[in-house]
mmCIF file of C-alpha atoms in Angstrom:
data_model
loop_
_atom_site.group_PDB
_atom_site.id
_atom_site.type_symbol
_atom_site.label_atom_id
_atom_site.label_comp_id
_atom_site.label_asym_id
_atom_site.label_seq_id
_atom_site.Cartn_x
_atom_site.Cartn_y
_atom_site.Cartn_z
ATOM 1 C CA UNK A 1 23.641 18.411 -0.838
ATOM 2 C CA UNK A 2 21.710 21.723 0.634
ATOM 3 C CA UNK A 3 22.333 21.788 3.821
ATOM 4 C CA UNK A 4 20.007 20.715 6.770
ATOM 5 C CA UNK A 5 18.234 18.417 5.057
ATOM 6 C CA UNK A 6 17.082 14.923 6.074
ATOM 7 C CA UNK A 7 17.221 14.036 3.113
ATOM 8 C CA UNK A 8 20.127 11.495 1.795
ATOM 9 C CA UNK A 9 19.551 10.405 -1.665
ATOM 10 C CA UNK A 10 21.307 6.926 -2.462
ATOM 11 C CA UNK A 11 19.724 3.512 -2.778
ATOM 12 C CA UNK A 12 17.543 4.106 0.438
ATOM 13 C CA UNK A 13 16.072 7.651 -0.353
ATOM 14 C CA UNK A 14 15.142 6.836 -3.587
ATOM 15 C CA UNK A 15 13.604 3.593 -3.205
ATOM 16 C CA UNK A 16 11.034 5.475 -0.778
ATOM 17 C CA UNK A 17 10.351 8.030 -3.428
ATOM 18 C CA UNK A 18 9.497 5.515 -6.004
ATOM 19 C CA UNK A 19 7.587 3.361 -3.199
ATOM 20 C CA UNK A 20 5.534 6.291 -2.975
ATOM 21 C CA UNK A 21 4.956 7.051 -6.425
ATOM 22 C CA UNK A 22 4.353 3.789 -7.564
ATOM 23 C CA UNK A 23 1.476 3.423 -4.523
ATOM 24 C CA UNK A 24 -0.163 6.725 -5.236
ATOM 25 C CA UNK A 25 -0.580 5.750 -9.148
ATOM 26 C CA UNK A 26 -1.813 2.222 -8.437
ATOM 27 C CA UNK A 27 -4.476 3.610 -5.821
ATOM 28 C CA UNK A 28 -6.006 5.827 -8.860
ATOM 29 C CA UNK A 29 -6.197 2.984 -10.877
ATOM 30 C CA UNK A 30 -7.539 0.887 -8.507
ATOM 31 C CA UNK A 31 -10.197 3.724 -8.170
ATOM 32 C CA UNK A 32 -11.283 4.007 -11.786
ATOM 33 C CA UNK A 33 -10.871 0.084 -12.173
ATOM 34 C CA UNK A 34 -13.530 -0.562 -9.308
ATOM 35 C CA UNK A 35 -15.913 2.133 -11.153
ATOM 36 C CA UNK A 36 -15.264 0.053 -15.057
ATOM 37 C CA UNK A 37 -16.063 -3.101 -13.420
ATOM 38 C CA UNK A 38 -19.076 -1.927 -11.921
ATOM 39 C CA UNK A 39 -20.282 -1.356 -15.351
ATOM 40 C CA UNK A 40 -20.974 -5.121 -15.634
ATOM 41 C CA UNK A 41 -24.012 -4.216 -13.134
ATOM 42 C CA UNK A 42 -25.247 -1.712 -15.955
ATOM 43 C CA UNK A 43 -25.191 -3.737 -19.126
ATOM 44 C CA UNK A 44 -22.932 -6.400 -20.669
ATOM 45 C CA UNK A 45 -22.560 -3.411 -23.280
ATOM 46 C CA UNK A 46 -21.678 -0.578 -21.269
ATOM 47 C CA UNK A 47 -19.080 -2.987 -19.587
ATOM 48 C CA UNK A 48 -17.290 -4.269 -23.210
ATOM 49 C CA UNK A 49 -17.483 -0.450 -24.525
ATOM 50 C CA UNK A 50 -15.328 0.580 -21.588
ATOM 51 C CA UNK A 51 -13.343 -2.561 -21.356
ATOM 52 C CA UNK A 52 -12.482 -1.469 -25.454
ATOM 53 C CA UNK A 53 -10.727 1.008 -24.280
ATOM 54 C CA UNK A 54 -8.235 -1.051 -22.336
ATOM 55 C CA UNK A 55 -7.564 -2.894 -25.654
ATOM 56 C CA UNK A 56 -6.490 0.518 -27.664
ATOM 57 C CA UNK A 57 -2.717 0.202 -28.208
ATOM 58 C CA UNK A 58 -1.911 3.850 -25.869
ATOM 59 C CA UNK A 59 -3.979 2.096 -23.369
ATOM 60 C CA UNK A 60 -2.249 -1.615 -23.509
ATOM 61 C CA UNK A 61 0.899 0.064 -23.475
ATOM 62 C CA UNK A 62 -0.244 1.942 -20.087
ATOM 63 C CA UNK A 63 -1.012 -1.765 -18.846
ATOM 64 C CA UNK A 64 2.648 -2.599 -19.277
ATOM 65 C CA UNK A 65 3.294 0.772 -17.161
ATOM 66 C CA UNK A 66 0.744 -0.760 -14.692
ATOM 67 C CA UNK A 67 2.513 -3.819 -14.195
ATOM 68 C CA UNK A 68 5.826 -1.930 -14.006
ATOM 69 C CA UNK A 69 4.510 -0.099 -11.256
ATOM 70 C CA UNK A 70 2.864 -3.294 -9.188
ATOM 71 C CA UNK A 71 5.730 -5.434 -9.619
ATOM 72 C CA UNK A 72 8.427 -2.578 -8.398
ATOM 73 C CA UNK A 73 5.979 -1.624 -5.400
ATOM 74 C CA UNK A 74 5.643 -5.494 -4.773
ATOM 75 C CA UNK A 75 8.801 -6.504 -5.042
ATOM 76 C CA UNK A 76 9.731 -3.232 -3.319
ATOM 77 C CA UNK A 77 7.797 -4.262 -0.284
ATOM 78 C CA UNK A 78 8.807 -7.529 0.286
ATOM 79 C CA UNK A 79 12.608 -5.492 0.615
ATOM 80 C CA UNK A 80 10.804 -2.958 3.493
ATOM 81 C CA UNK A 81 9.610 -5.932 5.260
ATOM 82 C CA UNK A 82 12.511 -7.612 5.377
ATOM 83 C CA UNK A 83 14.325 -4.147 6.426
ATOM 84 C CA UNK A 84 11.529 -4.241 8.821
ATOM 85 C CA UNK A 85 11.703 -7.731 10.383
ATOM 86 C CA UNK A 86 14.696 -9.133 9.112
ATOM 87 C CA UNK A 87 17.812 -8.579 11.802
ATOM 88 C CA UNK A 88 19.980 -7.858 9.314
ATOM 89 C CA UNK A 89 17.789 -6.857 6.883
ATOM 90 C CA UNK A 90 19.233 -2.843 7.538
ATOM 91 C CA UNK A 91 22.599 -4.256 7.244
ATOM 92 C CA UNK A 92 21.546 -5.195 3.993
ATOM 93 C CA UNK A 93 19.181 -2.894 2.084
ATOM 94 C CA UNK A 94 21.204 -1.963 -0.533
ATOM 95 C CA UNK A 95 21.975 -5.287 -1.605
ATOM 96 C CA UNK A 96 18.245 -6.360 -0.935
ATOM 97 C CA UNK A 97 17.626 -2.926 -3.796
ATOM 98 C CA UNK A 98 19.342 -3.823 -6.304
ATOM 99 C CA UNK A 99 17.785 -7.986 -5.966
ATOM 100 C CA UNK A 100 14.480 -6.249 -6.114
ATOM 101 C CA UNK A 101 15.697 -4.176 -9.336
ATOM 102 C CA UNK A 102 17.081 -7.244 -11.085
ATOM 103 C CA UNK A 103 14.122 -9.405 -10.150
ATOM 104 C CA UNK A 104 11.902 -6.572 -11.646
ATOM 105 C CA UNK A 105 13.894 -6.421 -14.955
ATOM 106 C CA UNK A 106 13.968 -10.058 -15.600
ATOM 107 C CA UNK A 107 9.837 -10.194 -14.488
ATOM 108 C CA UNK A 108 9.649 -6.616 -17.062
ATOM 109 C CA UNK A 109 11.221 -8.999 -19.894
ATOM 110 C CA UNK A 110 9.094 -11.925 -19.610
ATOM 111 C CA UNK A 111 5.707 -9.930 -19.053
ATOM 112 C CA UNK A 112 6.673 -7.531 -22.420
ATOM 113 C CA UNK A 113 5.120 -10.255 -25.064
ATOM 114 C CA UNK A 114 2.373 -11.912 -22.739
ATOM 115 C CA UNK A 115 1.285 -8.422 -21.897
ATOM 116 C CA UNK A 116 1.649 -6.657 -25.277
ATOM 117 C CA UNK A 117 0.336 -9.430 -27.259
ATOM 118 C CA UNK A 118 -2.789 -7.977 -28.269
ATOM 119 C CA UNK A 119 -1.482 -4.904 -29.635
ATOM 120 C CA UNK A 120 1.296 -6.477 -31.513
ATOM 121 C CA UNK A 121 -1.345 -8.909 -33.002
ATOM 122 C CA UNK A 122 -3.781 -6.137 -34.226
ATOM 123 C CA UNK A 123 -0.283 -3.448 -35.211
ATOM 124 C CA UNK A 124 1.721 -6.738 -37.025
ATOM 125 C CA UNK A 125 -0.194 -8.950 -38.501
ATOM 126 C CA UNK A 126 -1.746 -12.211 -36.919
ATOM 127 C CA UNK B 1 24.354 8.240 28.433
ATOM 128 C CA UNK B 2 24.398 4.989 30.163
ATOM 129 C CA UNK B 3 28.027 6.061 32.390
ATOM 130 C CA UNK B 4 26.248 9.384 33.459
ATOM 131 C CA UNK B 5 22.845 7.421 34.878
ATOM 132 C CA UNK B 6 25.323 4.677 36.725
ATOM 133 C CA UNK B 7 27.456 7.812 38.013
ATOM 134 C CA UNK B 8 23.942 9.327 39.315
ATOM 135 C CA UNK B 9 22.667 6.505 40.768
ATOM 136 C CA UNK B 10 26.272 5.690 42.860
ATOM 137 C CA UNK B 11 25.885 9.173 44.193
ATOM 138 C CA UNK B 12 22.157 8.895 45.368
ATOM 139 C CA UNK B 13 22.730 5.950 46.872
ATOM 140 C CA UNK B 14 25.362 7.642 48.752
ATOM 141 C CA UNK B 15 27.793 3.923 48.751
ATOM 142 C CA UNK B 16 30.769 5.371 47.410
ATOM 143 C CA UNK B 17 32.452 5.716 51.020
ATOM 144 C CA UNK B 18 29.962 3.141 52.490
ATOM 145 C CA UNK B 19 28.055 5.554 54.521
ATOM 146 C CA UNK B 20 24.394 5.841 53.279
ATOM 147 C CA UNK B 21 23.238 9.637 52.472
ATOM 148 C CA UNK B 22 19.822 9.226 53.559
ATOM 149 C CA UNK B 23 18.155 6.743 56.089
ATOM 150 C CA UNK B 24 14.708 6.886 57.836
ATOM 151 C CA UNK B 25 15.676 9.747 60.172
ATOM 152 C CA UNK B 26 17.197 11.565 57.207
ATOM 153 C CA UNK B 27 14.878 11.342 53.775
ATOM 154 C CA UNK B 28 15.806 11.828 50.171
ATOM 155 C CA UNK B 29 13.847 15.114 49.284
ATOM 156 C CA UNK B 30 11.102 13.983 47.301
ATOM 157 C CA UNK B 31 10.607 14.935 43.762
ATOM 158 C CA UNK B 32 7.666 15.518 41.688
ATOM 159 C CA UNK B 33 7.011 13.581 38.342
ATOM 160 C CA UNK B 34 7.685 16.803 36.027
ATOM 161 C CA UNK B 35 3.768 15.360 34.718
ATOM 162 C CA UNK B 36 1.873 13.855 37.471
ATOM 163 C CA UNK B 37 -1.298 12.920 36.168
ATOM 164 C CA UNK B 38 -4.060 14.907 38.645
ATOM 165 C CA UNK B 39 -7.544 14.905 39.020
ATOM 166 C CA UNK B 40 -7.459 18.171 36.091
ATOM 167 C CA UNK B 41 -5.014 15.939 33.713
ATOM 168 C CA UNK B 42 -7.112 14.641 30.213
ATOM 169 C CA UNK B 43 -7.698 11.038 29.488
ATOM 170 C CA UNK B 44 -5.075 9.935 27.280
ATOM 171 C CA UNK B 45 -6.709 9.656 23.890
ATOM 172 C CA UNK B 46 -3.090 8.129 22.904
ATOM 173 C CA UNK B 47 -3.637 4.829 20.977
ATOM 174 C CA UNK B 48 -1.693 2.234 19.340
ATOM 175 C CA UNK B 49 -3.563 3.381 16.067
ATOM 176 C CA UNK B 50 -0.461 3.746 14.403
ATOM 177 C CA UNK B 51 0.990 0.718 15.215
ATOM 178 C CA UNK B 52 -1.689 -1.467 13.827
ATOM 179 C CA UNK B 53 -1.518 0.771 10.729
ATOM 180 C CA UNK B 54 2.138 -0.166 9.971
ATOM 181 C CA UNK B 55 1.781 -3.496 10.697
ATOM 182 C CA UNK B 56 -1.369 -3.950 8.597
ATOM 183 C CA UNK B 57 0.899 -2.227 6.236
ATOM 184 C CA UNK B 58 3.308 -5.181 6.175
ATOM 185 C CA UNK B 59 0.755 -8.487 6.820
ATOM 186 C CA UNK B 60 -2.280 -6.966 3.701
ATOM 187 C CA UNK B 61 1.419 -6.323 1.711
ATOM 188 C CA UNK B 62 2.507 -10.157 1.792
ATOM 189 C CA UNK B 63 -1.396 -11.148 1.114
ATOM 190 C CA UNK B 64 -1.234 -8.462 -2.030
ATOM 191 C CA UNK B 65 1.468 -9.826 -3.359
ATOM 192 C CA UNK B 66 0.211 -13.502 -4.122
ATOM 193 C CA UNK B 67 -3.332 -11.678 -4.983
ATOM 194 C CA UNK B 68 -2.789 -9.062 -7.466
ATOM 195 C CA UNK B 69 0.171 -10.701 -8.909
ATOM 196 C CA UNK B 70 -2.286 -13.765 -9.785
ATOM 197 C CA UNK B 71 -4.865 -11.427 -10.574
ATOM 198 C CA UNK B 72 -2.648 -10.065 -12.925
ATOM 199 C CA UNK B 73 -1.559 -13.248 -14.672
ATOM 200 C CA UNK B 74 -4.732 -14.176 -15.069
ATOM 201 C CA UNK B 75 -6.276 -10.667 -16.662
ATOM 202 C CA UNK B 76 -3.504 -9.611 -18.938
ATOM 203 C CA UNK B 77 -0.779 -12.161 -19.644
ATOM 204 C CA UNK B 78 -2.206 -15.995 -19.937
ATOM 205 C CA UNK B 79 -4.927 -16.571 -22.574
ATOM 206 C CA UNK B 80 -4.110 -13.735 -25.088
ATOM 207 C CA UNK B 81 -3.548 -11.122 -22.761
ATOM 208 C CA UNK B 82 -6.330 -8.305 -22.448
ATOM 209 C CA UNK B 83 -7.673 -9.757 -25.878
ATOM 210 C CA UNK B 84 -10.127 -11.900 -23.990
ATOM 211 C CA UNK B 85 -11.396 -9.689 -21.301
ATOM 212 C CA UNK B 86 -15.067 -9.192 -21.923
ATOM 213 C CA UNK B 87 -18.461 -9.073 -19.864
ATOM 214 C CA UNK B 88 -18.770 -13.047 -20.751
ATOM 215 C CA UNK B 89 -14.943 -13.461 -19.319
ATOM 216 C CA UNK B 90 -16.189 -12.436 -16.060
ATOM 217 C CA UNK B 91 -19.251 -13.682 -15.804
ATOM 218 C CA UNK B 92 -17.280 -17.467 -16.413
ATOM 219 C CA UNK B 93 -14.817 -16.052 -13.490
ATOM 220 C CA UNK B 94 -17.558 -14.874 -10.718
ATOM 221 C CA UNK B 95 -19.723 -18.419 -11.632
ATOM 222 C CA UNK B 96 -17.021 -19.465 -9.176
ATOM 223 C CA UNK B 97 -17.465 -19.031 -5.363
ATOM 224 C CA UNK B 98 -13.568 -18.943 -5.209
ATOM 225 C CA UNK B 99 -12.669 -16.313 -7.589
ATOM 226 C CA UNK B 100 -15.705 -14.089 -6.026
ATOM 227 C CA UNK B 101 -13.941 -14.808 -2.404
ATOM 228 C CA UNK B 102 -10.415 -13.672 -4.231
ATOM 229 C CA UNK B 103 -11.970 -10.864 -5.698
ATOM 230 C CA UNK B 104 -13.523 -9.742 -2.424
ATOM 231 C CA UNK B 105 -10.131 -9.830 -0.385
ATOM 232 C CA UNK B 106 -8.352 -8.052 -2.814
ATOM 233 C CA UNK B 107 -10.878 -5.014 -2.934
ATOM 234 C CA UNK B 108 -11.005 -5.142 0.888
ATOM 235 C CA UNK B 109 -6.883 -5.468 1.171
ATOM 236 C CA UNK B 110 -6.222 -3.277 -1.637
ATOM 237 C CA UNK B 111 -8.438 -0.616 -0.486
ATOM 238 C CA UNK B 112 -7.539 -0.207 2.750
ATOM 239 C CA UNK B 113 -3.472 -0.751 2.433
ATOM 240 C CA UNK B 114 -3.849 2.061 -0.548
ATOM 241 C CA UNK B 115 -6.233 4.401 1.626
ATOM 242 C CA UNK B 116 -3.616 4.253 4.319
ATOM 243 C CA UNK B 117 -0.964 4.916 2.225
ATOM 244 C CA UNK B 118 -2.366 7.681 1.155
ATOM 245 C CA UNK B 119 -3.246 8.722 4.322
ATOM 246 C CA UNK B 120 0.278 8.677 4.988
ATOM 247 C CA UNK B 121 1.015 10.738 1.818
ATOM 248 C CA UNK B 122 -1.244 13.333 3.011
ATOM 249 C CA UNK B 123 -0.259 13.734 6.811
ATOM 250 C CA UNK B 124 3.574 14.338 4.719
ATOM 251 C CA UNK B 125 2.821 16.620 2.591
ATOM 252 C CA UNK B 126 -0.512 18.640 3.781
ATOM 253 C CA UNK B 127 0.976 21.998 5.436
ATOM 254 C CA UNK B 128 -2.132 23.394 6.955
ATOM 255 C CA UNK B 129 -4.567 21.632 9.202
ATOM 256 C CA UNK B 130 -7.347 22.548 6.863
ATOM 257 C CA UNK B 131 -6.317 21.308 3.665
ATOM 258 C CA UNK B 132 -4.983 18.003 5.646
ATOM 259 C CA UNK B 133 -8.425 17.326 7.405
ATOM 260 C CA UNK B 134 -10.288 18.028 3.942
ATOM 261 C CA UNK B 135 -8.386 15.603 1.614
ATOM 262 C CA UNK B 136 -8.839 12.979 4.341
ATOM 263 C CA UNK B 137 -12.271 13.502 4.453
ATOM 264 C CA UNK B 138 -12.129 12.883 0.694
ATOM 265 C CA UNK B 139 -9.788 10.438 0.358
ATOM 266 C CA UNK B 140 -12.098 8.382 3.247
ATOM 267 C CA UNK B 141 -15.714 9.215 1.121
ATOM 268 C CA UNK B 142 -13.708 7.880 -1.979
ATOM 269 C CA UNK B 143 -12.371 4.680 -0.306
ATOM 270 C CA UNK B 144 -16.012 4.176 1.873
ATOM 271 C CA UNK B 145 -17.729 4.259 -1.849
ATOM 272 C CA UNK B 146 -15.313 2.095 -3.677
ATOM 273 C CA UNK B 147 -15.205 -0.498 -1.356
ATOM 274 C CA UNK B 148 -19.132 -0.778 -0.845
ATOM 275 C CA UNK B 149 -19.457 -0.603 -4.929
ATOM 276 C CA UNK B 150 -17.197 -3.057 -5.452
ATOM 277 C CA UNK B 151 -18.535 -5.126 -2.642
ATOM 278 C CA UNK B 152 -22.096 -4.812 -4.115
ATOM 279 C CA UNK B 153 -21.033 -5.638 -7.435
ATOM 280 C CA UNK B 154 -19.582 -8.808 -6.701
ATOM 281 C CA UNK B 155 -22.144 -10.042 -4.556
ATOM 282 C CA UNK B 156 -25.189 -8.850 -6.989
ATOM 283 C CA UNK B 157 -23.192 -9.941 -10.412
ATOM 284 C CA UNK B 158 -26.009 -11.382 -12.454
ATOM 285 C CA UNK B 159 -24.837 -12.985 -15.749
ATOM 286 C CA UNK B 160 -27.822 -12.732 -17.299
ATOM 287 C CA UNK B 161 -28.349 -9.243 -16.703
ATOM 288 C CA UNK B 162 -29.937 -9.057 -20.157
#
């Protein structure tokens, strides 16, 4: 490790970095998602061209990576508040990690076919 | 820390051979507050700003959670998934007074816990005061529009727009 750094890596470092990461991405897509929707104040057609998009396979695939990035920074947060609030919530932050990584894996698997159902209908068959 | 203020206070009180140092004839010198507040001293434009922020951080989080996690059950996983999303999809949704009133509070929530985030981002990693002030100023224009454009939207939906 360089020296003088704050910096510690480990299970509490790197949950903050992807805390971060995982906010700033859903805030831009919360952006452009308030501007699509707004479409339904131009024209019922102007809304489904956009909304189109969202069903293109590169696109649905993103919408996996969306809900990747929700659940983790959900799941994520319920850990900080508990670190937070929780008296020994400190004690136990790595432990309370590695719940909120095997919560998001199991939640990952079940969303994969209910998410990715309309591209693997249109790409496979009916 | 804690032995060297108990040591301190033993020897200004002078009780350590039962003779007081100082008494009314004989005064402890008096010492000035190393920032007494005088008539020249600023208002403290300190707030608990800050405070509020973090815990609105932590209360619009456990609100967000049950919100967009619906929200998001609802849009891409039950009922084919993205398939049925279409201008007729939410014009069904927003004929009800209770998804408009979800809808609402998770703009508002999500808005605001994001903008402050972000806020947070910036103040991290925004070197000079300049380029700090700026991309708060745009980051606040950008949230003040979204939230009044989505706010409009909902509340002027019309599903019969044509």
């Amino acid at each position: 490790m360089p020296a003088g750094t704050l910096y510690r890596g480990r299970e509490g470092m790197w949950s903050w970095v992807a805390h971060r990461v995982t906010g700033v991405l859903i805030f831009f897509f919360l952006f452009v998602h308030v501007l699509d929707t707004a479409l339904v104040r131009v024209s019922p057609e102007a809304y489904d061209n956009v909304v189109a998009t969202y069903k293109t396979p590169i696109v649905n695939v993103m919408e996996y990576g969306l809900v990747a990035a929700i659940l983790f920074h959900a799941l994520n947060g319920l850990r900080v508040i508990a670190v937070d609030f929780w008296s020994k919530g400190p004690k136990y932050q790595k432990q309370l990690l590695w719940t909120v990584v095997g919560v998001w894996v199991v939640l990952m698997a079940g969303a994969f076919y209910p998410v990715l159902q309309h591209t693997l209908r249109t790409l496979f068959g009916s | 820390m804690s032995a060297d203020s108990t040591t301190a206070g033993a020897t200004a009180a002078g009780a350590s051979d039962g003779v007081p140092l100082y008494d009314v004839d004989n005064p402890a010198p008096v010492i000035e507050p190393p920032r007494k507040r005088t008539g020249k001293t600023p208002k403290s434009t300190r707030t608990n700003f800050e405070l509020y922020g973090w815990l609105f951080m932590r209360l619009s989080g456990i609100v967000l959670v049950v919100l967009v996690l619906g929200h998001l059950l609802i849009q891409l996983m039950l009922d084919g998934g993205v398939s049925k999303i279409g201008f007729a999809f939410v014009a069904g949704r927003w004929a009800s007074p209770f998804w408009q009133a979800w809808d609402l509070c998770m703009l508002w929530l999500a808005m605001l816990h994001g903008a402050n985030g972000l806020r947070t981002v910036i103040n991290d990693y925004a070197q000079r005061d300049n380029t700090r002030f700026w991309l708060k100023m745009l980051l606040y224009t950008a949230t003040v529009f979204t939230v009044l454009l989505g706010t409009l939207v909902i509340f002027t939906f019309d599903p019969n727009i044509r």
